CSV table of C-alpha atoms in Angstrom, one decimal:
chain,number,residue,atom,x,y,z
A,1,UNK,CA,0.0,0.0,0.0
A,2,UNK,CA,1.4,3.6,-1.2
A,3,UNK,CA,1.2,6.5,1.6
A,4,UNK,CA,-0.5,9.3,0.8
A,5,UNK,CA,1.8,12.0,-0.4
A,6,UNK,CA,1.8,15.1,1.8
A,7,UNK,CA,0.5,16.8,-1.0
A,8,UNK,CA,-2.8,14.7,-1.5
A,9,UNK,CA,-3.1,15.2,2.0
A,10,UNK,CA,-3.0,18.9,1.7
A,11,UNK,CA,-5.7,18.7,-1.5
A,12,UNK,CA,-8.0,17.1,0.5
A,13,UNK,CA,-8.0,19.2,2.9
A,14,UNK,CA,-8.5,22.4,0.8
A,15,UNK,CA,-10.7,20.9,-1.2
A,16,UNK,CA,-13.0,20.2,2.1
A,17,UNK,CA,-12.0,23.3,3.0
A,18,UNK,CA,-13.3,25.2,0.1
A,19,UNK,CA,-16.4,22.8,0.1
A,20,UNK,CA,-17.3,24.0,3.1
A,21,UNK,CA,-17.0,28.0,2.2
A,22,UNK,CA,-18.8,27.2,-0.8
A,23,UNK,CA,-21.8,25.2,1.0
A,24,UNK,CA,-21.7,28.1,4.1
A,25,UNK,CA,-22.2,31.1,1.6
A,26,UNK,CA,-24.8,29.1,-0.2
A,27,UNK,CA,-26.9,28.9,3.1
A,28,UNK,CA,-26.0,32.7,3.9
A,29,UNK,CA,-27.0,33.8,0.3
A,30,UNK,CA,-31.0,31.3,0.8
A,31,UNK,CA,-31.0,33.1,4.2
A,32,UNK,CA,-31.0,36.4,2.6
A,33,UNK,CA,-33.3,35.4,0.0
A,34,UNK,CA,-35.9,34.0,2.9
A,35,UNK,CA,-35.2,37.4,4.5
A,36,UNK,CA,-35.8,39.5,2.0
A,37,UNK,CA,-39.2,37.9,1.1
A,38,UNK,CA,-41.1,36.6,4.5
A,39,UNK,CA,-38.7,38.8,7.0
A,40,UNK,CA,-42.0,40.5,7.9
A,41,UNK,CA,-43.0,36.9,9.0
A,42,UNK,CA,-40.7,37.0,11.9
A,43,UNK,CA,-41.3,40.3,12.9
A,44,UNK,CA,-39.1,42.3,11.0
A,45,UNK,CA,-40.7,45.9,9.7
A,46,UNK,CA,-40.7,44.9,6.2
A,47,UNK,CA,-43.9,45.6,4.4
A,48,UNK,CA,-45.9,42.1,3.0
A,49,UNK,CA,-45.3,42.2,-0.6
A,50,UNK,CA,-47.6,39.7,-2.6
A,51,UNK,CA,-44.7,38.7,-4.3
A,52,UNK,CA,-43.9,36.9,-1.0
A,53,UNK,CA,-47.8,35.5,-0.6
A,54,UNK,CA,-47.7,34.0,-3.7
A,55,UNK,CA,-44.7,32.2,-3.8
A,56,UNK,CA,-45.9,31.1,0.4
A,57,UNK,CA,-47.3,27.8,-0.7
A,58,UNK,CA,-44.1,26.7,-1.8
A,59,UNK,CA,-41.6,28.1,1.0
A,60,UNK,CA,-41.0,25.3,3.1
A,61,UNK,CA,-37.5,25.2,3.0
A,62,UNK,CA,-37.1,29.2,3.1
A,63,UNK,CA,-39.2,29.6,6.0
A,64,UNK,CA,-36.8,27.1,7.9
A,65,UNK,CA,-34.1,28.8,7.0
A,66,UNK,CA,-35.8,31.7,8.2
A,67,UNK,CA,-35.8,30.2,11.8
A,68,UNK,CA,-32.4,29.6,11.2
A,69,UNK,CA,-31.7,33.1,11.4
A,70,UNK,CA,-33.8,33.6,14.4
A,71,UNK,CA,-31.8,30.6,16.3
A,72,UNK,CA,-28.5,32.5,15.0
A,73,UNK,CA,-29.7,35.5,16.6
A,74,UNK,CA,-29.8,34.1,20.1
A,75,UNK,CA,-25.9,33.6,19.6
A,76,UNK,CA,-24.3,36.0,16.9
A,77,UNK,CA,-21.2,36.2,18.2
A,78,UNK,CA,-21.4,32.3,18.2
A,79,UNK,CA,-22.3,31.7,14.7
A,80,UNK,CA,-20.3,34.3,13.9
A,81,UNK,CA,-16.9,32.5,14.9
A,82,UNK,CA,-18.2,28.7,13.6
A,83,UNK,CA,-18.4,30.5,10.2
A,84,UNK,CA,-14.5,30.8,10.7
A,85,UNK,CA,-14.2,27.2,12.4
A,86,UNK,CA,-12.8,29.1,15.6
A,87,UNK,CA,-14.2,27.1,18.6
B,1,UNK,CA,-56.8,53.2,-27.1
B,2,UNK,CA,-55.7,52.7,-23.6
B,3,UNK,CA,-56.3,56.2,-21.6
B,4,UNK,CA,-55.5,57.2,-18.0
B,5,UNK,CA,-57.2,60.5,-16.4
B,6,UNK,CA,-55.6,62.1,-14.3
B,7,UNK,CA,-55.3,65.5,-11.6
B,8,UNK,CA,-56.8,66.7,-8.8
B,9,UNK,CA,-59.5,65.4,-6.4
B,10,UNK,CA,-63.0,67.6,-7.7
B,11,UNK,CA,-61.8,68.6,-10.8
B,12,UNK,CA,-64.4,66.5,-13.1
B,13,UNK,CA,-62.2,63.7,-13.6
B,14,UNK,CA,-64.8,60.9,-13.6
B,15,UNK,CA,-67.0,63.5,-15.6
B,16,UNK,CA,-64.1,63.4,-18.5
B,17,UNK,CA,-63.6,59.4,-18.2
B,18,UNK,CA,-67.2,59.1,-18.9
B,19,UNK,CA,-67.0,61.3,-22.1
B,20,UNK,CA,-64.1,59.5,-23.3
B,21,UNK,CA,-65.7,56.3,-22.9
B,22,UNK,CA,-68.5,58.0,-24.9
B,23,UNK,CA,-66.4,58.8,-27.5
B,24,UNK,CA,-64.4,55.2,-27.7
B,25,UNK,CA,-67.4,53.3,-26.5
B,26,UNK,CA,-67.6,50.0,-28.3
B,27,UNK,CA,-68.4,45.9,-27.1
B,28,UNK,CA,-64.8,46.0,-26.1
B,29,UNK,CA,-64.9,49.2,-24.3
B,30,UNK,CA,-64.5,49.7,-20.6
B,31,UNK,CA,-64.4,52.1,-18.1
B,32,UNK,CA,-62.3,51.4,-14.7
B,33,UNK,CA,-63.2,53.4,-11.8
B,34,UNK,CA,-59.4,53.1,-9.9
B,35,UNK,CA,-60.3,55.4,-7.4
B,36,UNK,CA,-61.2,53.6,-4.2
B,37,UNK,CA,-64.5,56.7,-3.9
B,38,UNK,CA,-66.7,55.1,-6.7
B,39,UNK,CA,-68.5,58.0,-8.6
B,40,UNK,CA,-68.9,55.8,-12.1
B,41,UNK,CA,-72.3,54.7,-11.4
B,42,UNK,CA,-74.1,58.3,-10.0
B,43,UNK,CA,-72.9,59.8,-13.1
B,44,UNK,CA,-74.0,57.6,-15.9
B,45,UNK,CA,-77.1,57.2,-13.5
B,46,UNK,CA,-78.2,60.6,-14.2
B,47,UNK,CA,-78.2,60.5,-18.1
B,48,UNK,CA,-80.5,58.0,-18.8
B,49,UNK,CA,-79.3,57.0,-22.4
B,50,UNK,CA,-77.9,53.4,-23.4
B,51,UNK,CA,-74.3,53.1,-23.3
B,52,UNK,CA,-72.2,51.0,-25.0
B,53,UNK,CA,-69.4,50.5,-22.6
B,54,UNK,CA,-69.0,48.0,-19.6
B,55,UNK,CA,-68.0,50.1,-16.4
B,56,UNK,CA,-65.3,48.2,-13.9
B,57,UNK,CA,-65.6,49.5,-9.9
B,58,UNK,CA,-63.1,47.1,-8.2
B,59,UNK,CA,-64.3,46.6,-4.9
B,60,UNK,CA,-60.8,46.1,-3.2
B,61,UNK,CA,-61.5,44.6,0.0
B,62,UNK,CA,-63.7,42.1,-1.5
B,63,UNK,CA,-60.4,41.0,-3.9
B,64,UNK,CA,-58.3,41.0,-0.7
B,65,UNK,CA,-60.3,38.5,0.6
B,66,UNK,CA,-60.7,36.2,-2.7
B,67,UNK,CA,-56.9,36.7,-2.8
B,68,UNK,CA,-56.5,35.4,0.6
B,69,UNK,CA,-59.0,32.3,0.7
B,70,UNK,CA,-57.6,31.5,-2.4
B,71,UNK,CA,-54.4,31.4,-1.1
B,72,UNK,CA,-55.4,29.4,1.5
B,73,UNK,CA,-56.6,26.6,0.0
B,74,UNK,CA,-53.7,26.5,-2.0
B,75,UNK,CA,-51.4,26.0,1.0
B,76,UNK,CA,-54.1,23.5,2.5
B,77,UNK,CA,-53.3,21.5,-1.0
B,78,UNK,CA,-50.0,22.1,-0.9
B,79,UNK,CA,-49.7,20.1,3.1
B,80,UNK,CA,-48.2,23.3,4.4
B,81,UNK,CA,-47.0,22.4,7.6
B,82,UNK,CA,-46.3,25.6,9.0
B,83,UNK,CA,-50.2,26.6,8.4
B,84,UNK,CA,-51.0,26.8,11.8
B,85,UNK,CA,-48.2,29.1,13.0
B,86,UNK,CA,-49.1,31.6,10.5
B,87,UNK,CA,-52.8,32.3,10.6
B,88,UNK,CA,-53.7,33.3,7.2
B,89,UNK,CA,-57.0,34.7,8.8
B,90,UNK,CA,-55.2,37.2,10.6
B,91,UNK,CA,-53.1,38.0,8.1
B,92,UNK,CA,-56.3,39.9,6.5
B,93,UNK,CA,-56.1,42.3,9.1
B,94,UNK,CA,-52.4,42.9,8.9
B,95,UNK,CA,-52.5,43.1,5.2
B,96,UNK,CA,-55.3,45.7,4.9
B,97,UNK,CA,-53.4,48.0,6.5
B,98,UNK,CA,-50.2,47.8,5.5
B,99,UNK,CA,-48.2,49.7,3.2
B,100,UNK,CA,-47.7,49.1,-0.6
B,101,UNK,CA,-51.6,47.1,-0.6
B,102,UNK,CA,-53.7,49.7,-1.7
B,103,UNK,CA,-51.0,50.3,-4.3
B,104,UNK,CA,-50.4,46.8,-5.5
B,105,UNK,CA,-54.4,46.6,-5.6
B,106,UNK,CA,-54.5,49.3,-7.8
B,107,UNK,CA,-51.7,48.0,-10.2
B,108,UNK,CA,-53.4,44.5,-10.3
B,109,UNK,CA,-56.6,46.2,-11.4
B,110,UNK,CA,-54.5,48.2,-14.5
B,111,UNK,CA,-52.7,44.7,-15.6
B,112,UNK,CA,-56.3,43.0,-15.4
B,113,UNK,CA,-57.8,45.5,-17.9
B,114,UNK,CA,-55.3,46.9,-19.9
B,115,UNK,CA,-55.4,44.6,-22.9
B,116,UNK,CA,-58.8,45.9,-23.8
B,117,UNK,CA,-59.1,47.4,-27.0
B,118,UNK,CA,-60.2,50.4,-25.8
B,119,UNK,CA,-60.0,51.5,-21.7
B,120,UNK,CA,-60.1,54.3,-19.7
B,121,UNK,CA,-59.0,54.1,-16.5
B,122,UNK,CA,-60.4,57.0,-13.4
B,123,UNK,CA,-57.4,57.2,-11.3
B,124,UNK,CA,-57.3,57.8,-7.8
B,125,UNK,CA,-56.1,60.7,-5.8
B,126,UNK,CA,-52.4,62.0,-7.5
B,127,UNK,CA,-50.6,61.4,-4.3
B,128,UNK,CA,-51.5,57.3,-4.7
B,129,UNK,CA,-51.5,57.2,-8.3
B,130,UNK,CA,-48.1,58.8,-8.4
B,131,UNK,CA,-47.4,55.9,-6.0
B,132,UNK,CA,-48.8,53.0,-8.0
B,133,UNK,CA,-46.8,54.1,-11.1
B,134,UNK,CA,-43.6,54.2,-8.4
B,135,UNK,CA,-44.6,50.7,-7.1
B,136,UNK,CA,-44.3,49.1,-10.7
B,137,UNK,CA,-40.9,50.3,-11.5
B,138,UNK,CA,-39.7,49.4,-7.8
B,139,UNK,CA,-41.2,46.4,-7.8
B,140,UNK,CA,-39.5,45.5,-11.4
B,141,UNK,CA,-36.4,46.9,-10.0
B,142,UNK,CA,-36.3,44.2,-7.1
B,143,UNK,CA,-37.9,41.4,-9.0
B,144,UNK,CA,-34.8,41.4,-11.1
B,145,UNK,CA,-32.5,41.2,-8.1
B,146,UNK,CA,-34.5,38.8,-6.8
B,147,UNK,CA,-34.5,36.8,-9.4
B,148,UNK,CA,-30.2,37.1,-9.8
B,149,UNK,CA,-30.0,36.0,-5.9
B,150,UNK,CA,-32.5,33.0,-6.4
B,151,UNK,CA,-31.0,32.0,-9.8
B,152,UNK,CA,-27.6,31.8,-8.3
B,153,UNK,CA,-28.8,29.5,-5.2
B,154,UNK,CA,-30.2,27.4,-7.3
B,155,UNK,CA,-26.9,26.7,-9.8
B,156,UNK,CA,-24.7,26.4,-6.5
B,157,UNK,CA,-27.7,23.6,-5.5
B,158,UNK,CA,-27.9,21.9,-8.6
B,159,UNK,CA,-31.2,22.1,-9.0
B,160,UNK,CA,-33.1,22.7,-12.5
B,161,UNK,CA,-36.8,23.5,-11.7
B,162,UNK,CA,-38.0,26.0,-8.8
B,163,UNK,CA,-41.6,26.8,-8.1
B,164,UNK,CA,-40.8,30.0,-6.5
B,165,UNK,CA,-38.3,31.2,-9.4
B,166,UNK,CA,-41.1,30.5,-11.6
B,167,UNK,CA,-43.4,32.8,-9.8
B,168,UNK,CA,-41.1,35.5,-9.8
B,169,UNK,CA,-40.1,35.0,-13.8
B,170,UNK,CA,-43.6,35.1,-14.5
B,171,UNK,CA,-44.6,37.8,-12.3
B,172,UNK,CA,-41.8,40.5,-13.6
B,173,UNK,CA,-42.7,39.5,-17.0
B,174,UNK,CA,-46.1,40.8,-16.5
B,175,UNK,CA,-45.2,43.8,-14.8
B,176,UNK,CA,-42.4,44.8,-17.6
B,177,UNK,CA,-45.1,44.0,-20.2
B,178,UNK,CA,-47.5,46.8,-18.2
B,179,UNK,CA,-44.6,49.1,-18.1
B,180,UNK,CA,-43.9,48.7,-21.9
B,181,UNK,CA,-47.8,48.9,-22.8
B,182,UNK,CA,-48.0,52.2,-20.5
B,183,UNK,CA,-45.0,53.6,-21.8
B,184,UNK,CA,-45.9,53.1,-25.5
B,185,UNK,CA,-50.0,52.7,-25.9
B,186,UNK,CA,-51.1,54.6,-23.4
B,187,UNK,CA,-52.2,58.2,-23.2
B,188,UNK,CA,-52.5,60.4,-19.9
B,189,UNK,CA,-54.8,62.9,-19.8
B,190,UNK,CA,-54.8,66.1,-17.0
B,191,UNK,CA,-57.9,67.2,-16.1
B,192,UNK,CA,-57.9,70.7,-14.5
B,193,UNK,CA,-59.7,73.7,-13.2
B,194,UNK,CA,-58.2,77.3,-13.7
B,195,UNK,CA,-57.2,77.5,-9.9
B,196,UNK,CA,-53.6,77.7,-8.9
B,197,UNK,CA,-53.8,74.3,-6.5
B,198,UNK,CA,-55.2,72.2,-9.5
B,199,UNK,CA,-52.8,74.2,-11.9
B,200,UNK,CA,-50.0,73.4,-9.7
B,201,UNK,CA,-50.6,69.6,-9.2
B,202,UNK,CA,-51.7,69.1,-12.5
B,203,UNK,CA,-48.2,70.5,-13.4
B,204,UNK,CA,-46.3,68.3,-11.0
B,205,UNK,CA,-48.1,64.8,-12.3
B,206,UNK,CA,-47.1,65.9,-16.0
B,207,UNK,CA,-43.8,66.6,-14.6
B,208,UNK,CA,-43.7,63.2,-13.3
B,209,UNK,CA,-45.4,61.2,-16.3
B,210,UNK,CA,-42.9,62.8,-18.8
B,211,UNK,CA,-39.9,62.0,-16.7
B,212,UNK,CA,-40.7,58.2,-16.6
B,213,UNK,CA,-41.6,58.4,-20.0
B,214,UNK,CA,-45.2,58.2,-20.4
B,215,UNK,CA,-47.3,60.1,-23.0
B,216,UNK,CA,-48.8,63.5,-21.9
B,217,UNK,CA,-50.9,64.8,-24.8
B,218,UNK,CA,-54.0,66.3,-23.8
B,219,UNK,CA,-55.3,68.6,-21.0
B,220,UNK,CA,-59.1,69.1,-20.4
B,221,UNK,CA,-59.9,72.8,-18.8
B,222,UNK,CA,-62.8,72.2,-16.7
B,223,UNK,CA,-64.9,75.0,-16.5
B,224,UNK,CA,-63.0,77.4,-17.7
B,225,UNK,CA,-63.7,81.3,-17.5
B,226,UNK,CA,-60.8,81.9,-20.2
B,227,UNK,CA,-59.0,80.1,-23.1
B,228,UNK,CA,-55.4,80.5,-21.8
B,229,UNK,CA,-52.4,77.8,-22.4
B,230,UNK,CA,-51.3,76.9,-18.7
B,231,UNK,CA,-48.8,74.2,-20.1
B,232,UNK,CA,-46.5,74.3,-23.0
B,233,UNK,CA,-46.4,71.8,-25.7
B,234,UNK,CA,-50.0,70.3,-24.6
B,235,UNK,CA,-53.1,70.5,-26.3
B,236,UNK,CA,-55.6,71.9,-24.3
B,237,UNK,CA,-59.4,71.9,-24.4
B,238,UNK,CA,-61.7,74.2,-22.7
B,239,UNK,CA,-65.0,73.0,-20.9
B,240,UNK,CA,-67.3,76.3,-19.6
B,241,UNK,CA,-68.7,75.8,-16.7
B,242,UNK,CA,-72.5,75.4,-17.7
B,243,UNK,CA,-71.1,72.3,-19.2
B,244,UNK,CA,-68.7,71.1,-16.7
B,245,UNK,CA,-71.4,68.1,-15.5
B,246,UNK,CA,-72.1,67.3,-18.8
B,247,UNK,CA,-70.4,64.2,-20.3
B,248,UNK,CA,-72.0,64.2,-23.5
B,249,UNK,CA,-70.9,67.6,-24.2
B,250,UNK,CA,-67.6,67.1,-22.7
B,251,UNK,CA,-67.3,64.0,-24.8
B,252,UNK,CA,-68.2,66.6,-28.3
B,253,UNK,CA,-65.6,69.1,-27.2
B,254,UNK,CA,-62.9,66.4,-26.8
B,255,UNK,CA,-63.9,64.0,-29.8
B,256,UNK,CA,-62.0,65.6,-32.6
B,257,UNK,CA,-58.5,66.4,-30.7
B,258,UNK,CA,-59.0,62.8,-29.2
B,259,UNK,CA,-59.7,61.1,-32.8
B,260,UNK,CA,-56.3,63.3,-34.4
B,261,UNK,CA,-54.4,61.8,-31.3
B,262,UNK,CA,-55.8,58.1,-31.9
B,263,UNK,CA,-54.6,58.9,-36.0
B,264,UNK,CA,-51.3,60.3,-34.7
């Protein structure tokens, strides 16, 4: 059996790495989209538009991520830092 | 010919729609009342003649409400689990009052009606018809932006088909097809009287219409002492007073400038 080179090691572990980023902006960008549309929902003074009634029946997913937020907000400084991977 | 009427509260607005429906009048001829103080009805009530034109009076609370229900059941179908947290019934009460409804109201009614052949539309008070044109270039404005932010979520997920996408895709095609059709088939006319408040707002509105592009060709003086131009580059037509209630004669005074602008 070859050992991994110090080099594949160090791919991998960008590559995860990068994953990760990639996957954590993608939740922080359908956060911001849930916001913008059904932030009045959890009490933020955003004005309903009808834009965000009509596209209700199908914003499952957003409106969990929409709690997400409010979770975050019991701990920003906390999320914050696991953005960073700084325990 | 798609025609919106426009100035200040008292001035004989609905007076003028109902002459230029008189003069358009047709099977595919309507006559939207946008302003939320239906006076439509009492004046075609008082001329007892047949008239060839169907007249629209939106009753917006009563849309809210089909809007609403209908949007319930749709959840209900859907299995929307979160249902119960947010009652829809309540959300009447919230929505009624909150800003931008009256507005988007108003805009629905405009998109509903203006692929008639011919329509003339009474607008509301300037202040919330000013904002209703606002609301459909805002709302275009963050459609599109909307639409780059969920567009982009949806390549980093992989995924091809999105209900909500589709909603907002379909929903700012209609409102850049109402902006185009406003912008290039419709006509706004001012209807004024000669005192310096109505003079004054009448002047703002065309202001406003001309810097967002829409056409401004006609202004009706309503019963008017004098023949005097009040704004430049604008036809203008003079109603006297002893015929300022009058839609019929209204409707003869305006007829041939109206039929040169339909030609033009």
């Amino acid at each position: 059996m070859t050992k991994p080179r110090f080099i594949d090691i160090l791919r991998i572990f960008f590559k995860e790495r990068a994953y990760s980023i990639y996957d954590s902006e993608t939740l922080e960008k359908e956060k911001l989209f849930s916001f913008l549309l059904y932030g009045w929902m959890i009490g933020f003074p955003l004005p309903v538009t009808f834009l965000s009634l009509d596209t209700l029946p199908y914003a499952e997913k957003e409106l969990k991520k929409l709690f997400l937020i409010i979770r975050d907000m019991d701990d920003v400084f906390g999320s914050t830092l696991g953005k960073f991977d700084i325990d | 010919m798609k025609v919106f009427v426009v100035g200040k509260g008292g001035v004989g607005k609905s007076t003028v729609c109902v002459a230029l429906a008189l003069i358009l009048q047709s099977k595919d001829t309507m006559l939207v009342s946008l302003d939320p103080a239906h006076n439509i009805s009492d004046i075609v009530k008082n001329h007892e003649v047949m008239l060839n034109f169907e007249i629209v009076e939106p009753d917006f609370e009563k849309e809210l409400s089909i809007y609403l229900k209908k949007l319930t059941d749709e959840m209900k179908r859907e299995s929307f689990r979160y249902l119960t947290v947010f009652n829809l019934e309540n959300l009447l009460d919230v929505l009624r009052y909150s800003p931008g409804t009256e507005e988007h109201m108003l805009l629905e009614n405009i998109k509903r009606y203006i692929d008639r052949r011919h329509v003339v539309f009474d607008t509301p008070p300037t202040g919330l018809f000013l904002k209703v044109l606002g609301l459909l270039d805002s709302s275009i404005l963050w459609m599109e932006k909307l639409m780059e932010l969920r567009q982009d979520i949806l390549e980093r997920k992989g995924i091809k088909e999105d209900p909500i996408l589709t909603i907002i895709e379909k929903r700012l095609k209609e409102y850049v097809k109402l902006k185009n059709t406003l912008q290039n088939e419709a006509i706004f006319i001012g209807v004024t009287t000669e005192d310096r408040l109505s003079l004054k707002e009448t002047e703002r509105i065309f202001g406003f219409l001309r810097k967002k592009g829409y056409s401004v060709p006609l202004l009706v003086v309503n019963r008017a002492k004098e023949k005097k131009v009040y704004l430049e580059g604008i036809k203008h037509v003079f109603i006297p007073e002893y015929h300022d209630r009058n839609p019929f004669e209204i409707s003869r005074k305006i007829h041939s400038l109206l039929k040169l602008e339909i030609q033009e």
